[in-house]
Structures are given as structure tokens and as C-alpha cells.
Amino acid sequence: MVLSEMTVYVIDDEPALVELLSQAVNLFGFEAQGYTLASRFFEQTQVVEPNSILLLDLQMPEMDGIEVMRRMASMAHTPALILISGQDSGVLHAAEKLARAHQLEIVGSLPKPVSLEQLQQLLKAFVITDKPIDLAAPEFEVTAAELRDAIENDQLTLHYQPKLDIGSGAVCGVEALARWQHPTQGLIYPNRFIAVAEKNGLIGEFTHQVIEKAVVQEQQWQDAGLQLPVAVNVSAENITSLTLPEHLAELLADKRLNPNMLVLEVTESALMGELVTSLDILTRLRLKGIRLSIDDFGTGYSSLSQLHRVPFTELKIDQSFVANMVEDTEARAIVKTCILLGHELNMQVVAEGVESQAQLNLLRQLNCDSAQGYFFSNPVSSETITQTIQNQANGGLGELVST
């Protein structure tokens, strides 16, 4: 992304601060547009510029930042957010959680008085991250019939995001992430179709196909001499199917794969259904050697009771904590506690959503086992993963090419 192509909107009721932040944004190489009234922003910004950021003050008299986020949630396209406030850190944290609940992208938050150095770091991190863009036309509406056809006609493909061992820098595994290669709309990302799959009873069949594709790729890596565990996300519907353990065991045996090369990532929310059935299935999966990871740890309900009941082998710290842990002492304490807890329970601990060297350094200090995120690599094709590992003796940290 060319810096001058990114627009940074500033909304704050203090004219002097709007002017200061706008000047700083311009000095950093970005285009700035400042507003002292949120209503003026909505009146004058009918179409939000792509790759844009909004610096949003939370406490404003006419329309506060919470109201702004509520209104933005109904917009087709929204800028990423950097929240600013003179309130205590608890208010900022709550506002960040609310923004994520509205499906808004959060770059970070800054207390007042705003540190221009920290602002510059957040803006640079947003540019460097360069997340993949869904190229499907925005007006394209995914239907259940089209998604069913995609599953039946083998239009699903997988990209893989590497996990890196923090101690050695070696690639120690990958997470398989589904994409839909639409014949006319191009590559469609899961945020466009997962909800459709869940609402229309397609998520079970969808996940089975993803697992099968991941296992086939695992076999290809094994044949090439690469021992690379693959993690796949499973839904609540999958862990109500009593035949799942046998199906996966047969699939792995057919491909001559060690069961511990497959990791099933289960969110806490997926465990909120029929507890007895879920525990039955998950325990039998472990008996068959398949590893289990509790995903997005700390964001669901009864996290500790889930750890106590289910034989997980891995704990994934949710990216919302990782994103804020460098500046936020509370987030850092949560990450530290998760790592200590995981190790006490003989689990591997993975930090997801790592996007900066500072985050990586802190995770290393806290003895986290492994990490994944855009700082290392975007999700990439299996061929890119293979070439990267074969070309790097140790799969060094930060050396993966984001494509």
C-alpha cells in the first residue's frame, strides 16, 4: 500500500486536538480529514475510502464514540478504528470489545494525552499488515444454494497460515483456512459464507470437506519429507456427530498419517451445546491420537471449566489480548496467566494474531511456545509453505514471505 493512498479520518470534539492529529497524520505520510462533529463526518463521507482508518474519540457531547460505532455497524464499508479517550483503560477495553461485537476492525486504542509516537506505530502496523482483500464484488450475496453447489463441485480451497516455534524460529505447524474459488466472483473469504453455512445446515459437510482436503495436503507434505501438523477449525455441529472419531481415524489411516499430525481447533462457544455428547466425541478423538486445541481462549463462557473437562493438548490465546498486550498491562497479565495456566496443564500455548516485533518479543519473554499472525505471514498456498520451508534451513522468524 502506498502511504499517500491511505486516508485517516479524525473525529474529536476538541478542535485543537483534531488539528494536531491531522498535522501529525500528514507528517507520517497519510492523508488526513478532520471533524469536530461526528454528524458532519457521516454527512460528508458518503463513501469511505478503502484502506482507511478512523481516529475516534469516545467522549463527545453531540454523538459519542459508542453511538458512532453503532451507526457504523450498519454501513456496508467502514474504516478500521483507533479509539482514543481520556477515560480509564477499562472504558477503552469495553469499547474495543463492543467494536469487535459490531464486526468492526480495531487497529488499537490510545489514552489521552495521545502519544504521537504510539499513533505512528499503529498506523505503520496497519500498513505493514496488508491483510488480504476479498475481491468478490461487494453486492454479491452468497446463497445457501450456491454454497451447496460450491461444496459439491469442489470449489473450496485451502490456504495455510504457519505457526512458528518462538524459541527456534522454525515452522512447527499450519492452520488450514478455507477459501471459496467462485467461478465468476473470484476468491471469496470465509467472513462472506460461514454464517450462511451455519444458518442452512451446511457447516458439517463444509467442515468435513475442509478436513479431508487438509489431510490430503498433510500426506503430500509427509511424502515430501515435511512433518507439518495441520490444524482445522471444527464447528459445534461437528462435535455432535458421534461417528466423527471413527471417520477421522479411518481417513488418517488411509493416508498413512500419524493421528497427532491433525489438530482440531474447538472454540469455547462450540462446547456450549450438549455437554455429554461433546465430551464423548472429544475424548474419543484424543484416544485415537488426534490433538485438540481450545481456540480463542478467554473470550467464551466457563473457560476454566472447559479446560478441566476436555482433554485439550493446546491452548490458543485469543488475538484480542495479544493485540493489546504491549501497551495494556491488563491484557499482558491475561496473556501471562494463560501461558502459565497452559503450561501447568501440560498444554502447548499458541498466541494468535501476532502483528509486531514488540508483541513477539514479549511473548518470548513470557515463554509462549509458538505464535502465528500477519507479522510472519498471511495465509498462503500449500506450494508457498512447501517452498518456504525447503528454502530455509530453520524457517526463521520474520522470514516468511507474505503473499
Short mmCIF file of C-alpha atoms in Angstrom, two decimals:
data_model
loop_
_atom_site.label_atom_id
_atom_site.label_comp_id
_atom_site.label_asym_id
_atom_site.label_seq_id
_atom_site.Cartn_x
_atom_site.Cartn_y
_atom_site.Cartn_z
CA MET A 1 0.00 0.00 0.00
CA VAL A 2 1.32 3.46 -0.89
CA LEU A 3 1.15 5.65 2.23
CA SER A 4 -0.43 8.61 0.46
CA GLU A 5 -3.25 6.33 -0.70
CA MET A 6 -4.49 5.77 2.86
CA THR A 7 -6.97 8.20 4.38
CA VAL A 8 -7.06 8.78 8.13
CA TYR A 9 -10.27 10.33 9.45
CA VAL A 10 -10.14 12.13 12.80
CA ILE A 11 -13.25 12.75 14.93
CA ASP A 12 -12.84 14.64 18.23
CA ASP A 13 -14.81 17.48 19.76
CA GLU A 14 -11.61 19.41 20.60
CA PRO A 15 -10.62 21.49 17.53
CA ALA A 16 -7.03 21.87 18.69
CA LEU A 17 -6.60 18.10 19.02
CA VAL A 18 -8.19 17.49 15.62
CA GLU A 19 -5.72 19.95 14.12
CA LEU A 20 -2.75 18.40 15.94
CA LEU A 21 -3.63 14.84 14.98
CA SER A 22 -4.35 15.81 11.38
CA GLN A 23 -0.98 17.53 11.06
CA ALA A 24 0.77 14.52 12.59
CA VAL A 25 -1.02 12.15 10.21
CA ASN A 26 0.10 14.29 7.26
CA LEU A 27 3.69 14.27 8.53
CA PHE A 28 3.52 10.47 8.76
CA GLY A 29 2.72 10.38 5.05
CA PHE A 30 -1.04 9.85 5.10
CA GLU A 31 -3.98 11.98 4.01
CA ALA A 32 -5.99 13.37 6.94
CA GLN A 33 -9.60 14.52 7.16
CA GLY A 34 -10.65 16.04 10.49
CA TYR A 35 -14.09 16.56 12.04
CA THR A 36 -15.22 18.04 15.35
CA LEU A 37 -18.75 16.69 14.91
CA ALA A 38 -19.49 13.03 14.20
CA SER A 39 -22.65 14.01 12.35
CA ARG A 40 -20.55 16.09 9.93
CA PHE A 41 -18.38 13.05 9.25
CA PHE A 42 -21.42 10.98 8.26
CA GLU A 43 -22.86 13.84 6.17
CA GLN A 44 -19.67 14.46 4.21
CA THR A 45 -18.38 10.89 3.96
CA GLN A 46 -20.96 9.04 1.93
CA VAL A 47 -18.34 6.60 0.63
CA VAL A 48 -15.49 5.58 2.93
CA GLU A 49 -12.10 5.41 1.24
CA PRO A 50 -10.60 1.89 1.03
CA ASN A 51 -7.70 1.12 3.37
CA SER A 52 -8.78 3.93 5.69
CA ILE A 53 -8.60 4.44 9.44
CA LEU A 54 -10.80 6.44 11.79
CA LEU A 55 -9.30 8.01 14.92
CA LEU A 56 -12.38 8.16 17.12
CA ASP A 57 -12.75 9.94 20.44
CA LEU A 58 -15.17 8.13 22.74
CA GLN A 59 -16.45 11.05 24.83
CA MET A 60 -18.10 13.72 22.69
CA PRO A 61 -21.20 15.80 23.52
CA GLU A 62 -23.22 15.58 20.29
CA MET A 63 -22.67 11.93 19.36
CA ASP A 64 -20.25 9.87 21.43
CA GLY A 65 -17.91 7.23 20.07
CA ILE A 66 -20.17 4.36 21.12
CA GLU A 67 -23.03 5.85 19.09
CA VAL A 68 -20.68 6.33 16.14
CA MET A 69 -19.72 2.66 16.22
CA ARG A 70 -23.36 1.62 16.43
CA ARG A 71 -24.12 3.65 13.32
CA MET A 72 -21.03 2.35 11.51
CA ALA A 73 -22.15 -1.22 12.14
CA SER A 74 -24.97 -0.74 9.62
CA MET A 75 -22.64 0.61 6.90
CA ALA A 76 -21.53 -1.59 4.02
CA HIS A 77 -17.91 -0.40 4.22
CA THR A 78 -16.22 1.04 7.28
CA PRO A 79 -12.75 2.30 8.17
CA ALA A 80 -10.60 0.47 10.69
CA LEU A 81 -10.70 2.07 14.14
CA ILE A 82 -8.20 3.58 16.53
CA LEU A 83 -10.08 4.57 19.67
CA ILE A 84 -8.90 7.48 21.81
CA SER A 85 -10.19 8.54 25.22
CA GLY A 86 -9.31 10.29 28.42
CA GLN A 87 -11.32 7.72 30.36
CA ASP A 88 -9.68 4.84 32.23
CA SER A 89 -8.39 1.75 30.46
CA GLY A 90 -11.47 -0.25 31.40
CA VAL A 91 -13.66 2.03 29.27
CA LEU A 92 -11.29 1.69 26.31
CA HIS A 93 -11.28 -2.10 26.68
CA ALA A 94 -15.07 -2.24 26.79
CA ALA A 95 -15.30 -0.02 23.71
CA GLU A 96 -12.87 -2.27 21.82
CA LYS A 97 -14.94 -5.34 22.69
CA LEU A 98 -18.09 -3.56 21.54
CA ALA A 99 -16.44 -2.62 18.24
CA ARG A 100 -15.49 -6.24 17.61
CA ALA A 101 -19.01 -7.33 18.50
CA HIS A 102 -20.20 -4.93 15.78
CA GLN A 103 -17.76 -6.68 13.38
CA LEU A 104 -15.65 -3.51 13.11
CA GLU A 105 -11.89 -3.77 12.66
CA ILE A 106 -9.84 -2.45 15.59
CA VAL A 107 -6.26 -1.33 14.97
CA GLY A 108 -5.73 -0.31 18.59
CA SER A 109 -6.56 2.29 21.22
CA LEU A 110 -4.73 5.25 22.72
CA PRO A 111 -5.25 7.04 26.03
CA LYS A 112 -5.23 10.82 26.20
CA PRO A 113 -2.97 12.71 26.02
CA VAL A 114 -2.29 10.93 22.73
CA SER A 115 1.29 9.81 22.14
CA LEU A 116 2.16 10.69 18.54
CA GLU A 117 4.87 8.02 18.58
CA GLN A 118 2.34 5.34 19.52
CA LEU A 119 -0.06 6.67 16.89
CA GLN A 120 2.63 6.39 14.23
CA GLN A 121 3.37 2.81 15.30
CA LEU A 122 -0.30 1.83 14.99
CA LEU A 123 -0.59 3.41 11.55
CA LYS A 124 2.57 1.71 10.33
CA ALA A 125 1.43 -1.64 11.70
CA PHE A 126 -1.85 -1.28 9.80
CA VAL A 127 0.01 -0.61 6.55
CA ILE A 128 2.59 -3.39 7.04
CA THR A 129 -0.08 -5.95 7.91
CA ASP A 130 -1.57 -5.54 4.42
CA LYS A 131 -4.35 -8.06 5.10
CA PRO A 132 -5.86 -9.90 2.14
CA ILE A 133 -8.79 -8.22 0.47
CA ASP A 134 -11.90 -10.10 -0.54
CA LEU A 135 -12.05 -9.39 -4.26
CA ALA A 136 -15.62 -10.58 -4.71
CA ALA A 137 -18.00 -7.81 -5.70
CA PRO A 138 -19.49 -6.21 -2.55
CA GLU A 139 -23.01 -6.57 -3.92
CA PHE A 140 -22.57 -10.33 -4.38
CA GLU A 141 -24.87 -12.10 -1.93
CA VAL A 142 -23.96 -15.66 -1.01
CA THR A 143 -26.94 -18.00 -1.05
CA ALA A 144 -27.28 -21.42 0.51
CA ALA A 145 -27.87 -22.98 -2.92
CA GLU A 146 -24.65 -21.50 -4.32
CA LEU A 147 -22.66 -22.59 -1.29
CA ARG A 148 -24.10 -26.10 -1.52
CA ASP A 149 -23.03 -26.20 -5.17
CA ALA A 150 -19.57 -24.99 -4.20
CA ILE A 151 -19.18 -27.84 -1.72
CA GLU A 152 -20.50 -30.42 -4.18
CA ASN A 153 -18.41 -29.11 -7.10
CA ASP A 154 -15.13 -28.91 -5.18
CA GLN A 155 -14.82 -25.13 -5.32
CA LEU A 156 -13.42 -24.89 -1.79
CA THR A 157 -9.69 -24.43 -1.47
CA LEU A 158 -7.36 -24.07 1.50
CA HIS A 159 -4.75 -21.50 2.40
CA TYR A 160 -2.38 -22.12 5.29
CA GLN A 161 -1.08 -19.76 7.95
CA PRO A 162 2.16 -21.01 9.54
CA LYS A 163 2.73 -21.37 13.25
CA LEU A 164 6.29 -20.65 14.33
CA ASP A 165 8.16 -22.01 17.32
CA ILE A 166 9.13 -18.90 19.27
CA GLY A 167 12.29 -20.47 20.66
CA SER A 168 13.84 -21.82 17.45
CA GLY A 169 12.06 -19.81 14.78
CA ALA A 170 11.12 -22.99 12.93
CA VAL A 171 7.74 -23.52 11.32
CA CYS A 172 6.09 -26.02 13.65
CA GLY A 173 2.65 -26.31 12.06
CA VAL A 174 -0.01 -24.59 9.98
CA GLU A 175 -3.65 -23.65 10.34
CA ALA A 176 -5.85 -24.52 7.36
CA LEU A 177 -8.21 -21.70 6.38
CA ALA A 178 -10.97 -22.17 3.82
CA ARG A 179 -11.48 -20.05 0.73
CA TRP A 180 -14.16 -20.30 -1.95
CA GLN A 181 -12.85 -20.11 -5.50
CA HIS A 182 -16.03 -18.83 -7.13
CA PRO A 183 -16.20 -19.32 -10.93
CA THR A 184 -17.30 -15.72 -11.59
CA GLN A 185 -16.68 -13.78 -8.35
CA GLY A 186 -13.11 -14.88 -7.71
CA LEU A 187 -11.69 -15.74 -4.31
CA ILE A 188 -14.23 -15.32 -1.51
CA TYR A 189 -13.14 -15.24 2.14
CA PRO A 190 -14.98 -17.10 4.91
CA ASN A 191 -16.50 -13.99 6.50
CA ARG A 192 -18.79 -13.95 3.46
CA PHE A 193 -20.07 -17.52 3.66
CA ILE A 194 -19.53 -19.18 7.07
CA ALA A 195 -22.68 -17.63 8.54
CA VAL A 196 -24.66 -18.89 5.53
CA ALA A 197 -23.28 -22.38 6.07
CA GLU A 198 -24.21 -22.31 9.76
CA LYS A 199 -27.74 -21.00 9.19
CA ASN A 200 -28.54 -23.51 6.47
CA GLY A 201 -27.18 -26.72 7.94
CA LEU A 202 -24.16 -26.85 5.63
CA ILE A 203 -21.40 -26.32 8.17
CA GLY A 204 -20.98 -30.01 8.96
CA GLU A 205 -20.48 -31.06 5.34
CA PHE A 206 -18.33 -27.98 4.76
CA THR A 207 -16.02 -28.79 7.68
CA HIS A 208 -15.70 -32.45 6.68
CA GLN A 209 -14.53 -31.37 3.23
CA VAL A 210 -12.02 -28.93 4.73
CA ILE A 211 -10.63 -31.67 6.98
CA GLU A 212 -10.34 -34.09 4.07
CA LYS A 213 -8.50 -31.53 1.94
CA ALA A 214 -6.17 -30.72 4.84
CA VAL A 215 -5.39 -34.41 5.39
CA VAL A 216 -4.63 -34.91 1.68
CA GLN A 217 -2.23 -31.96 1.84
CA GLU A 218 -0.68 -33.36 5.02
CA GLN A 219 0.04 -36.59 3.16
CA GLN A 220 1.71 -34.65 0.34
CA TRP A 221 3.91 -32.83 2.82
CA GLN A 222 4.80 -36.11 4.50
CA ASP A 223 5.74 -37.63 1.13
CA ALA A 224 7.99 -34.59 0.56
CA GLY A 225 9.73 -35.23 3.88
CA LEU A 226 7.98 -32.47 5.82
CA GLN A 227 6.46 -33.18 9.22
CA LEU A 228 3.97 -30.35 9.48
CA PRO A 229 0.93 -30.70 11.77
CA VAL A 230 -2.23 -29.17 10.31
CA ALA A 231 -4.90 -27.51 12.44
CA VAL A 232 -8.52 -27.27 11.28
CA ASN A 233 -11.39 -25.38 12.92
CA VAL A 234 -14.40 -27.52 13.77
CA SER A 235 -17.94 -26.35 14.46
CA ALA A 236 -20.44 -27.15 17.17
CA GLU A 237 -22.30 -29.35 14.67
CA ASN A 238 -19.20 -31.46 14.08
CA ILE A 239 -18.81 -32.28 17.74
CA THR A 240 -22.34 -33.60 17.97
CA SER A 241 -21.60 -36.30 15.39
CA LEU A 242 -20.76 -39.50 17.27
CA THR A 243 -19.17 -41.01 14.16
CA LEU A 244 -16.57 -38.22 13.83
CA PRO A 245 -13.74 -40.01 15.72
CA GLU A 246 -14.07 -43.17 13.62
CA HIS A 247 -14.37 -41.22 10.38
CA LEU A 248 -11.20 -39.23 11.06
CA ALA A 249 -9.26 -42.26 12.29
CA GLU A 250 -10.09 -44.13 9.08
CA LEU A 251 -9.19 -41.10 6.95
CA LEU A 252 -5.79 -40.73 8.63
CA ALA A 253 -5.06 -44.45 8.45
CA ASP A 254 -5.93 -44.48 4.75
CA LYS A 255 -3.36 -41.71 4.15
CA ARG A 256 -0.76 -43.43 6.38
CA LEU A 257 -0.62 -40.44 8.70
CA ASN A 258 0.15 -40.32 12.40
CA PRO A 259 -3.06 -39.06 14.07
CA ASN A 260 -1.13 -36.47 16.09
CA MET A 261 -0.41 -34.61 12.84
CA LEU A 262 -4.04 -33.43 12.87
CA VAL A 263 -5.13 -30.74 15.33
CA LEU A 264 -8.81 -29.87 15.73
CA GLU A 265 -9.40 -26.33 16.96
CA VAL A 266 -12.58 -26.01 19.01
CA THR A 267 -13.94 -22.67 20.18
CA GLU A 268 -15.40 -22.36 23.65
CA SER A 269 -18.77 -21.42 22.17
CA ALA A 270 -18.85 -24.73 20.28
CA LEU A 271 -18.79 -26.51 23.64
CA MET A 272 -21.93 -24.80 24.93
CA GLY A 273 -24.28 -27.39 23.45
CA GLU A 274 -24.87 -30.96 24.60
CA LEU A 275 -22.01 -31.42 27.05
CA VAL A 276 -22.18 -35.20 27.40
CA THR A 277 -22.13 -35.79 23.63
CA SER A 278 -19.34 -33.27 23.05
CA LEU A 279 -17.22 -34.75 25.83
CA ASP A 280 -17.83 -38.26 24.46
CA ILE A 281 -16.63 -37.25 20.98
CA LEU A 282 -13.67 -35.15 22.08
CA THR A 283 -12.41 -37.80 24.49
CA ARG A 284 -12.56 -40.49 21.79
CA LEU A 285 -10.72 -38.20 19.39
CA ARG A 286 -7.90 -37.95 21.92
CA LEU A 287 -7.95 -41.72 22.45
CA LYS A 288 -7.34 -42.06 18.72
CA GLY A 289 -4.32 -39.75 18.94
CA ILE A 290 -5.84 -36.63 17.38
CA ARG A 291 -4.82 -33.43 19.12
CA LEU A 292 -7.33 -30.87 20.42
CA SER A 293 -6.86 -27.13 20.72
CA ILE A 294 -9.11 -24.74 22.60
CA ASP A 295 -9.37 -21.75 20.26
CA ASP A 296 -9.93 -18.06 21.13
CA PHE A 297 -9.29 -18.88 24.77
CA GLY A 298 -10.66 -16.34 27.22
CA THR A 299 -13.46 -14.98 25.06
CA GLY A 300 -16.17 -17.57 25.76
CA TYR A 301 -18.01 -18.77 28.83
CA SER A 302 -16.73 -21.06 31.59
CA SER A 303 -13.23 -21.19 30.10
CA LEU A 304 -11.68 -22.85 33.12
CA SER A 305 -14.38 -25.48 33.40
CA GLN A 306 -13.86 -26.36 29.73
CA LEU A 307 -10.15 -26.86 30.36
CA HIS A 308 -10.98 -29.06 33.33
CA ARG A 309 -13.48 -31.24 31.43
CA VAL A 310 -11.96 -31.62 27.97
CA PRO A 311 -8.57 -33.27 27.26
CA PHE A 312 -7.09 -30.40 25.27
CA THR A 313 -3.46 -30.55 24.20
CA GLU A 314 -3.14 -26.93 23.08
CA LEU A 315 -4.39 -23.53 24.21
CA LYS A 316 -4.68 -20.67 21.72
CA ILE A 317 -4.68 -17.21 23.28
CA ASP A 318 -7.24 -15.01 21.56
CA GLN A 319 -5.79 -12.31 19.34
CA SER A 320 -7.73 -9.56 21.13
CA PHE A 321 -5.43 -9.99 24.13
CA VAL A 322 -2.27 -10.36 22.04
CA ALA A 323 -3.08 -7.21 20.06
CA ASN A 324 -3.11 -5.02 23.16
CA MET A 325 -0.60 -6.66 25.47
CA VAL A 326 2.37 -4.38 24.72
CA GLU A 327 0.67 -1.16 25.86
CA ASP A 328 -2.07 -2.62 28.06
CA THR A 329 -0.98 -4.06 31.40
CA GLU A 330 -4.30 -5.84 31.90
CA ALA A 331 -4.10 -7.60 28.53
CA ARG A 332 -0.47 -8.50 29.28
CA ALA A 333 -1.47 -10.01 32.61
CA ILE A 334 -4.15 -12.11 30.89
CA VAL A 335 -1.66 -13.38 28.29
CA LYS A 336 0.87 -14.20 31.00
CA THR A 337 -1.76 -16.03 33.04
CA CYS A 338 -2.92 -18.03 30.01
CA ILE A 339 0.65 -19.15 29.30
CA LEU A 340 1.27 -20.17 32.90
CA LEU A 341 -2.06 -21.98 33.07
CA GLY A 342 -1.48 -23.84 29.83
CA HIS A 343 1.95 -25.00 30.92
CA GLU A 344 0.68 -26.12 34.32
CA LEU A 345 -1.86 -28.27 32.46
CA ASN A 346 0.87 -29.70 30.17
CA MET A 347 -0.53 -27.93 27.13
CA GLN A 348 1.26 -26.19 24.29
CA VAL A 349 0.37 -22.49 24.18
CA VAL A 350 -0.08 -20.62 20.90
CA ALA A 351 -0.52 -16.85 20.56
CA GLU A 352 -2.65 -15.91 17.57
CA GLY A 353 -2.80 -12.58 15.78
CA VAL A 354 0.84 -11.54 16.27
CA GLU A 355 1.41 -8.40 14.21
CA SER A 356 4.56 -6.74 15.58
CA GLN A 357 8.09 -7.38 16.76
CA ALA A 358 7.20 -5.90 20.15
CA GLN A 359 4.44 -8.48 20.62
CA LEU A 360 6.79 -11.28 19.60
CA ASN A 361 9.50 -10.08 22.00
CA LEU A 362 7.05 -10.00 24.88
CA LEU A 363 5.70 -13.47 24.06
CA ARG A 364 9.26 -14.76 24.07
CA GLN A 365 9.85 -13.20 27.50
CA LEU A 366 6.66 -14.85 28.77
CA ASN A 367 7.81 -18.27 27.46
CA CYS A 368 4.96 -18.73 25.00
CA ASP A 369 5.59 -21.82 22.87
CA SER A 370 4.50 -20.74 19.39
CA ALA A 371 2.79 -17.95 17.50
CA GLN A 372 1.01 -17.13 14.28
CA GLY A 373 -0.11 -13.92 12.67
CA TYR A 374 0.39 -11.47 9.83
CA PHE A 375 3.76 -10.41 11.29
CA PHE A 376 5.10 -13.71 9.99
CA SER A 377 2.86 -14.46 7.05
CA ASN A 378 -0.57 -14.10 5.52
CA PRO A 379 -2.39 -17.36 4.89
CA VAL A 380 -0.69 -18.68 1.74
CA SER A 381 -0.95 -21.57 -0.68
CA SER A 382 0.41 -25.01 0.18
CA GLU A 383 3.05 -24.55 -2.52
CA THR A 384 4.32 -21.38 -0.84
CA ILE A 385 4.52 -23.15 2.51
CA THR A 386 6.48 -26.01 0.95
CA GLN A 387 8.90 -23.73 -0.89
CA THR A 388 9.46 -21.54 2.14
CA ILE A 389 10.35 -24.42 4.44
CA GLN A 390 12.55 -26.14 1.87
CA ASN A 391 14.41 -22.89 1.16
CA GLN A 392 15.01 -22.05 4.81
CA ALA A 393 17.10 -24.32 6.95
CA ASN A 394 15.37 -23.21 10.14
CA GLY A 395 12.24 -21.40 8.92
CA GLY A 396 13.48 -18.25 10.67
CA LEU A 397 11.15 -15.82 12.38
CA GLY A 398 10.03 -12.99 10.20
CA GLU A 399 11.49 -14.54 7.06
CA LEU A 400 8.26 -15.93 5.66
CA VAL A 401 7.11 -14.02 2.63
CA SER A 402 3.59 -12.60 2.96
CA THR A 403 1.83 -13.05 -0.35
#
